[in-house]
């Protein structure tokens, strides 16, 4: 059962779409939406459960109606589960059985790509979302969108229009490499490039600990086999761009007056 809750009016012109109405839902009617971006670490922890037992869920979840009368949660699934767990023991603990506040998004029915994108934006900045979940959601959400939505979502995520292809490529990396790439500040394009050269020994060791410009040169060098790639000696610094320094060598020479002597010969740089 859903009951409407009054919400304060918003200022005209501050939102392109009308703000969704907040309703009170029976937690037994909410399920995880299939387009929820978070696929790992989806269970509520004990602190969240204990908090919900005492005061309920303060921040509304976001749902969209399903054909069978339930509501799919694409934002706030852990909060919804915490309320379900709290209600399951409420009677024996002498606590009230609570309903949960929710934004019902009827405009998202049939819009799986945009639903997944909104879920990604919500979960990306919360603790615990894995790099693999982020990449998978970026790929699937951008694929299942119109061109107009894809451009808007790409700008919001700060990625290029090829982000779906890059996210798919980056998922070939293992979890440990994805975490190192994220910790090293690699963006989506650079992570996809790293996946292309992942079979090169030492590729992740070189790329994940360097600056953005150096990572780009390193991944490009590995892909083309140029001499700038130093996978066998990952701790050796990369040479600066531009002409290589001139080298000198010694050779033995003789002259009529002084006999053998050592002279220096300058060889042109390569």
mmCIF file of C-alpha atoms in Angstrom:
data_model
loop_
_atom_site.group_PDB
_atom_site.id
_atom_site.type_symbol
_atom_site.label_atom_id
_atom_site.label_comp_id
_atom_site.label_asym_id
_atom_site.label_seq_id
_atom_site.Cartn_x
_atom_site.Cartn_y
_atom_site.Cartn_z
ATOM 1 C CA UNK A 1 0.000 0.000 0.000
ATOM 2 C CA UNK A 2 1.277 3.428 -0.920
ATOM 3 C CA UNK A 3 0.334 6.657 0.836
ATOM 4 C CA UNK A 4 1.273 10.067 -0.497
ATOM 5 C CA UNK A 5 3.284 12.399 1.682
ATOM 6 C CA UNK A 6 3.246 16.147 1.124
ATOM 7 C CA UNK A 7 6.533 17.652 -0.044
ATOM 8 C CA UNK A 8 7.619 21.286 0.047
ATOM 9 C CA UNK A 9 7.224 23.048 -3.312
ATOM 10 C CA UNK A 10 10.331 23.587 -5.393
ATOM 11 C CA UNK A 11 11.278 26.889 -6.932
ATOM 12 C CA UNK A 12 10.081 27.250 -10.516
ATOM 13 C CA UNK A 13 12.731 26.662 -13.140
ATOM 14 C CA UNK A 14 15.187 24.869 -10.815
ATOM 15 C CA UNK A 15 14.501 21.413 -12.302
ATOM 16 C CA UNK A 16 13.906 20.353 -15.866
ATOM 17 C CA UNK A 17 11.585 17.565 -14.707
ATOM 18 C CA UNK A 18 8.871 17.722 -12.093
ATOM 19 C CA UNK A 19 10.068 16.480 -8.711
ATOM 20 C CA UNK A 20 8.714 12.951 -8.011
ATOM 21 C CA UNK A 21 6.153 12.639 -5.251
ATOM 22 C CA UNK A 22 7.211 11.018 -1.995
ATOM 23 C CA UNK A 23 4.975 8.156 -0.883
ATOM 24 C CA UNK A 24 5.004 5.753 2.056
ATOM 25 C CA UNK A 25 5.443 2.163 0.876
ATOM 26 C CA UNK A 26 5.117 -1.162 2.622
ATOM 27 C CA UNK A 27 8.714 -2.464 2.654
ATOM 28 C CA UNK A 28 7.390 -5.912 1.766
ATOM 29 C CA UNK A 29 6.435 -4.525 -1.661
ATOM 30 C CA UNK A 30 9.915 -3.327 -2.624
ATOM 31 C CA UNK A 31 12.497 -5.474 -4.395
ATOM 32 C CA UNK A 32 15.881 -4.787 -5.942
ATOM 33 C CA UNK A 33 15.505 -3.315 -9.421
ATOM 34 C CA UNK A 34 17.308 -5.284 -12.115
ATOM 35 C CA UNK A 35 18.972 -2.025 -13.229
ATOM 36 C CA UNK A 36 20.421 -1.213 -9.816
ATOM 37 C CA UNK A 37 24.077 -0.392 -10.500
ATOM 38 C CA UNK A 38 25.412 -1.956 -7.306
ATOM 39 C CA UNK A 39 25.928 -5.717 -7.621
ATOM 40 C CA UNK A 40 28.551 -6.204 -4.898
ATOM 41 C CA UNK A 41 28.297 -5.289 -1.219
ATOM 42 C CA UNK A 42 24.516 -4.955 -1.356
ATOM 43 C CA UNK A 43 23.722 -6.149 2.180
ATOM 44 C CA UNK A 44 23.096 -3.623 4.992
ATOM 45 C CA UNK A 45 25.596 -3.648 7.853
ATOM 46 C CA UNK A 46 24.713 -3.939 11.539
ATOM 47 C CA UNK A 47 25.082 -0.204 12.194
ATOM 48 C CA UNK A 48 22.548 0.625 9.488
ATOM 49 C CA UNK A 49 20.114 -2.031 10.720
ATOM 50 C CA UNK A 50 20.324 -0.828 14.328
ATOM 51 C CA UNK A 51 19.797 2.768 13.242
ATOM 52 C CA UNK A 52 16.737 1.863 11.180
ATOM 53 C CA UNK A 53 15.315 -0.153 14.082
ATOM 54 C CA UNK A 54 15.380 2.962 16.240
ATOM 55 C CA UNK A 55 14.372 5.784 13.887
ATOM 56 C CA UNK A 56 13.438 4.206 10.552
ATOM 57 C CA UNK A 57 14.783 5.255 7.146
ATOM 58 C CA UNK A 58 15.177 9.023 7.048
ATOM 59 C CA UNK A 59 16.342 9.479 3.441
ATOM 60 C CA UNK A 60 13.750 8.381 0.833
ATOM 61 C CA UNK A 61 14.633 5.566 -1.514
ATOM 62 C CA UNK A 62 13.932 5.758 -5.273
ATOM 63 C CA UNK A 63 11.774 3.155 -6.985
ATOM 64 C CA UNK A 64 9.872 2.553 -10.207
ATOM 65 C CA UNK A 65 6.637 0.529 -10.478
ATOM 66 C CA UNK A 66 6.753 -3.056 -11.723
ATOM 67 C CA UNK A 67 3.982 -4.903 -13.616
ATOM 68 C CA UNK A 68 3.253 -7.263 -10.689
ATOM 69 C CA UNK A 69 2.440 -4.439 -8.268
ATOM 70 C CA UNK A 70 5.825 -4.308 -6.542
ATOM 71 C CA UNK A 71 8.383 -1.503 -6.758
ATOM 72 C CA UNK A 72 11.948 -1.871 -8.008
ATOM 73 C CA UNK A 73 14.538 -0.050 -5.903
ATOM 74 C CA UNK A 74 17.342 1.502 -7.943
ATOM 75 C CA UNK A 75 18.520 3.868 -5.193
ATOM 76 C CA UNK A 76 18.653 2.900 -1.533
ATOM 77 C CA UNK A 77 18.340 -0.895 -1.704
ATOM 78 C CA UNK A 78 20.457 -1.374 1.431
ATOM 79 C CA UNK A 79 18.224 1.051 3.338
ATOM 80 C CA UNK A 80 15.150 -0.808 2.108
ATOM 81 C CA UNK A 81 16.577 -4.144 3.236
ATOM 82 C CA UNK A 82 17.413 -2.677 6.636
ATOM 83 C CA UNK A 83 13.773 -1.631 7.076
ATOM 84 C CA UNK A 84 12.579 -5.087 6.019
ATOM 85 C CA UNK A 85 14.886 -6.693 8.597
ATOM 86 C CA UNK A 86 13.802 -4.209 11.280
ATOM 87 C CA UNK A 87 10.114 -4.911 10.590
ATOM 88 C CA UNK A 88 10.641 -8.677 10.761
ATOM 89 C CA UNK A 89 11.501 -8.438 14.469
ATOM 90 C CA UNK A 90 9.518 -5.308 15.361
ATOM 91 C CA UNK A 91 6.573 -7.083 17.008
ATOM 92 C CA UNK A 92 8.632 -9.294 19.292
ATOM 93 C CA UNK A 93 10.903 -6.366 20.207
ATOM 94 C CA UNK A 94 7.989 -4.050 20.931
ATOM 95 C CA UNK A 95 8.871 -1.647 18.113
ATOM 96 C CA UNK A 96 6.515 -0.133 15.529
ATOM 97 C CA UNK A 97 6.282 -1.664 12.072
ATOM 98 C CA UNK A 98 7.267 1.174 9.783
ATOM 99 C CA UNK A 99 6.662 1.981 6.160
ATOM 100 C CA UNK A 100 9.411 3.501 4.042
ATOM 101 C CA UNK A 101 9.511 6.833 2.250
ATOM 102 C CA UNK A 102 10.116 6.523 -1.461
ATOM 103 C CA UNK A 103 10.343 8.596 -4.642
ATOM 104 C CA UNK A 104 8.175 6.766 -7.163
ATOM 105 C CA UNK A 105 9.495 7.318 -10.698
ATOM 106 C CA UNK A 106 6.763 6.268 -13.096
ATOM 107 C CA UNK A 107 8.608 8.137 -15.867
ATOM 108 C CA UNK A 108 11.374 5.493 -15.741
ATOM 109 C CA UNK A 109 9.149 2.590 -16.755
ATOM 110 C CA UNK A 110 10.794 1.061 -19.819
ATOM 111 C CA UNK A 111 13.874 3.321 -19.555
ATOM 112 C CA UNK A 112 16.412 0.805 -18.292
ATOM 113 C CA UNK A 113 19.496 2.697 -19.486
ATOM 114 C CA UNK A 114 18.574 5.948 -17.759
ATOM 115 C CA UNK A 115 17.501 4.072 -14.611
ATOM 116 C CA UNK A 116 20.890 2.350 -14.414
ATOM 117 C CA UNK A 117 22.643 5.680 -15.017
ATOM 118 C CA UNK A 118 20.767 7.362 -12.140
ATOM 119 C CA UNK A 119 21.610 4.421 -9.902
ATOM 120 C CA UNK A 120 25.272 4.694 -10.912
ATOM 121 C CA UNK A 121 25.375 8.422 -10.064
ATOM 122 C CA UNK A 122 23.851 7.653 -6.667
ATOM 123 C CA UNK A 123 26.110 4.746 -5.771
ATOM 124 C CA UNK A 124 29.401 5.840 -7.340
ATOM 125 C CA UNK A 125 30.053 8.399 -4.608
ATOM 126 C CA UNK A 126 29.008 6.123 -1.767
ATOM 127 C CA UNK A 127 31.383 3.880 0.133
ATOM 128 C CA UNK A 128 31.898 0.343 -1.046
ATOM 129 C CA UNK A 129 30.929 0.380 -4.727
ATOM 130 C CA UNK A 130 33.517 -1.674 -6.596
ATOM 131 C CA UNK A 131 35.336 -0.489 -9.700
ATOM 132 C CA UNK A 132 33.881 -3.435 -11.634
ATOM 133 C CA UNK A 133 30.314 -2.422 -10.730
ATOM 134 C CA UNK A 134 31.059 1.124 -11.904
ATOM 135 C CA UNK A 135 32.463 -0.051 -15.245
ATOM 136 C CA UNK A 136 29.646 -2.503 -15.877
ATOM 137 C CA UNK A 137 27.011 0.119 -15.102
ATOM 138 C CA UNK A 138 28.691 2.675 -17.343
ATOM 139 C CA UNK A 139 28.733 0.202 -20.220
ATOM 140 C CA UNK A 140 25.163 -1.086 -19.871
ATOM 141 C CA UNK A 141 23.548 2.258 -19.110
ATOM 142 C CA UNK A 142 25.151 4.095 -22.033
ATOM 143 C CA UNK A 143 24.337 1.314 -24.500
ATOM 144 C CA UNK A 144 20.657 1.277 -23.579
ATOM 145 C CA UNK A 145 20.041 5.020 -24.129
ATOM 146 C CA UNK A 146 18.929 7.335 -26.864
ATOM 147 C CA UNK A 147 21.578 9.591 -28.419
ATOM 148 C CA UNK A 148 20.256 12.601 -26.505
ATOM 149 C CA UNK A 149 20.361 10.772 -23.167
ATOM 150 C CA UNK A 150 23.804 9.333 -23.961
ATOM 151 C CA UNK A 151 25.291 12.764 -24.568
ATOM 152 C CA UNK A 152 23.804 14.119 -21.359
ATOM 153 C CA UNK A 153 24.919 11.105 -19.314
ATOM 154 C CA UNK A 154 28.440 11.243 -20.773
ATOM 155 C CA UNK A 155 28.778 14.880 -19.763
ATOM 156 C CA UNK A 156 27.492 14.115 -16.276
ATOM 157 C CA UNK A 157 29.973 11.258 -15.831
ATOM 158 C CA UNK A 158 32.849 13.188 -17.402
ATOM 159 C CA UNK A 159 33.540 10.505 -20.031
ATOM 160 C CA UNK A 160 33.800 10.475 -23.810
ATOM 161 C CA UNK A 161 31.144 9.264 -26.233
ATOM 162 C CA UNK A 162 33.128 6.021 -26.586
ATOM 163 C CA UNK A 163 32.791 5.324 -22.851
ATOM 164 C CA UNK A 164 30.610 2.237 -23.304
ATOM 165 C CA UNK A 165 33.253 0.542 -25.471
ATOM 166 C CA UNK A 166 36.035 1.654 -23.118
ATOM 167 C CA UNK A 167 34.166 0.381 -20.047
ATOM 168 C CA UNK A 168 33.649 -2.994 -21.713
ATOM 169 C CA UNK A 169 37.364 -3.230 -22.527
ATOM 170 C CA UNK A 170 38.427 -2.201 -19.009
ATOM 171 C CA UNK A 171 36.374 -5.014 -17.472
ATOM 172 C CA UNK A 172 38.903 -7.508 -18.859
ATOM 173 C CA UNK A 173 41.301 -6.443 -16.077
ATOM 174 C CA UNK A 174 41.246 -8.309 -12.777
ATOM 175 C CA UNK A 175 39.913 -6.667 -9.631
ATOM 176 C CA UNK A 176 43.346 -5.978 -8.154
ATOM 177 C CA UNK A 177 44.530 -4.181 -11.287
ATOM 178 C CA UNK A 178 41.307 -2.163 -11.440
ATOM 179 C CA UNK A 179 41.822 -1.025 -7.858
ATOM 180 C CA UNK A 180 45.438 -0.034 -8.554
ATOM 181 C CA UNK A 181 44.405 1.844 -11.676
ATOM 182 C CA UNK A 182 41.750 3.771 -9.742
ATOM 183 C CA UNK A 183 44.142 4.504 -6.881
ATOM 184 C CA UNK A 184 46.712 5.740 -9.408
ATOM 185 C CA UNK A 185 44.235 8.229 -10.870
ATOM 186 C CA UNK A 186 43.758 6.543 -14.227
ATOM 187 C CA UNK A 187 40.632 7.656 -16.078
ATOM 188 C CA UNK A 188 38.358 5.388 -18.112
ATOM 189 C CA UNK A 189 40.245 5.832 -21.383
ATOM 190 C CA UNK A 190 43.612 5.049 -19.779
ATOM 191 C CA UNK A 191 42.179 2.015 -17.973
ATOM 192 C CA UNK A 192 40.853 0.702 -21.294
ATOM 193 C CA UNK A 193 44.302 1.225 -22.832
ATOM 194 C CA UNK A 194 45.845 -0.685 -19.950
ATOM 195 C CA UNK A 195 43.489 -3.602 -20.653
ATOM 196 C CA UNK A 196 44.754 -3.696 -24.234
ATOM 197 C CA UNK A 197 48.362 -4.191 -23.073
ATOM 198 C CA UNK A 198 47.597 -6.263 -19.968
ATOM 199 C CA UNK A 199 49.418 -9.265 -21.441
ATOM 200 C CA UNK A 200 52.691 -7.286 -21.534
ATOM 201 C CA UNK A 201 54.758 -8.209 -18.432
ATOM 202 C CA UNK A 202 54.925 -5.319 -15.976
ATOM 203 C CA UNK A 203 52.318 -3.180 -17.750
ATOM 204 C CA UNK A 204 50.203 -2.497 -14.682
ATOM 205 C CA UNK A 205 53.278 -1.890 -12.525
ATOM 206 C CA UNK A 206 54.484 0.790 -14.907
ATOM 207 C CA UNK A 207 51.211 2.512 -15.676
ATOM 208 C CA UNK A 208 49.428 2.511 -12.337
ATOM 209 C CA UNK A 209 52.069 4.541 -10.529
ATOM 210 C CA UNK A 210 52.818 7.296 -13.052
ATOM 211 C CA UNK A 211 51.466 10.629 -14.085
ATOM 212 C CA UNK A 212 48.681 10.922 -16.635
ATOM 213 C CA UNK A 213 50.955 12.000 -19.511
ATOM 214 C CA UNK A 214 53.527 9.312 -18.775
ATOM 215 C CA UNK A 215 50.831 6.616 -18.536
ATOM 216 C CA UNK A 216 49.527 7.605 -21.939
ATOM 217 C CA UNK A 217 53.036 7.329 -23.472
ATOM 218 C CA UNK A 218 53.652 4.018 -21.721
ATOM 219 C CA UNK A 219 50.424 2.340 -22.848
ATOM 220 C CA UNK A 220 50.866 3.642 -26.375
ATOM 221 C CA UNK A 221 54.459 2.438 -26.422
ATOM 222 C CA UNK A 222 53.470 -1.025 -25.249
ATOM 223 C CA UNK A 223 50.826 -1.293 -27.929
ATOM 224 C CA UNK A 224 53.186 -0.281 -30.751
ATOM 225 C CA UNK A 225 56.402 -1.850 -29.473
ATOM 226 C CA UNK A 226 58.341 1.428 -29.386
ATOM 227 C CA UNK A 227 61.456 1.866 -27.258
ATOM 228 C CA UNK A 228 59.754 4.026 -24.657
ATOM 229 C CA UNK A 229 58.134 0.940 -23.095
ATOM 230 C CA UNK A 230 60.274 -0.277 -20.189
ATOM 231 C CA UNK A 231 58.224 -3.237 -18.957
ATOM 232 C CA UNK A 232 61.315 -5.324 -18.070
ATOM 233 C CA UNK A 233 62.649 -2.608 -15.754
ATOM 234 C CA UNK A 234 59.554 -0.998 -14.175
ATOM 235 C CA UNK A 235 61.548 1.091 -11.714
ATOM 236 C CA UNK A 236 63.679 2.732 -14.403
ATOM 237 C CA UNK A 237 62.584 6.313 -15.118
ATOM 238 C CA UNK A 238 61.110 7.099 -18.515
ATOM 239 C CA UNK A 239 63.422 9.172 -20.789
ATOM 240 C CA UNK A 240 62.265 12.732 -21.439
ATOM 241 C CA UNK A 241 60.690 13.522 -24.795
ATOM 242 C CA UNK A 242 62.800 15.028 -27.567
ATOM 243 C CA UNK A 243 66.242 14.157 -28.997
ATOM 244 C CA UNK A 244 68.342 11.745 -27.006
ATOM 245 C CA UNK A 245 71.599 13.117 -25.509
ATOM 246 C CA UNK A 246 74.815 12.742 -27.476
ATOM 247 C CA UNK A 247 77.059 9.941 -26.363
ATOM 248 C CA UNK A 248 80.871 9.797 -26.250
ATOM 249 C CA UNK A 249 83.294 6.881 -26.309
ATOM 250 C CA UNK A 250 87.021 6.365 -25.977
ATOM 251 C CA UNK A 251 89.308 4.708 -28.523
ATOM 252 C CA UNK A 252 92.962 4.052 -28.813
ATOM 253 C CA UNK A 253 94.946 5.960 -31.447
ATOM 254 C CA UNK A 254 98.601 6.404 -32.275
ATOM 255 C CA UNK A 255 100.549 9.356 -33.567
ATOM 256 C CA UNK A 256 104.097 9.788 -34.692
ATOM 257 C CA UNK A 257 105.260 11.842 -31.753
ATOM 258 C CA UNK A 258 103.583 10.501 -28.662
ATOM 259 C CA UNK A 259 102.756 6.900 -29.343
ATOM 260 C CA UNK A 260 99.481 5.434 -28.188
ATOM 261 C CA UNK A 261 97.137 7.837 -26.525
ATOM 262 C CA UNK A 262 93.477 8.089 -25.551
ATOM 263 C CA UNK A 263 91.205 10.402 -27.495
ATOM 264 C CA UNK A 264 87.506 11.140 -27.282
ATOM 265 C CA UNK A 265 85.220 10.618 -30.223
ATOM 266 C CA UNK A 266 81.738 12.070 -30.352
ATOM 267 C CA UNK A 267 79.044 9.918 -31.900
ATOM 268 C CA UNK A 268 75.828 11.450 -33.154
ATOM 269 C CA UNK A 269 72.746 10.637 -31.179
ATOM 270 C CA UNK A 270 70.344 8.064 -32.514
#
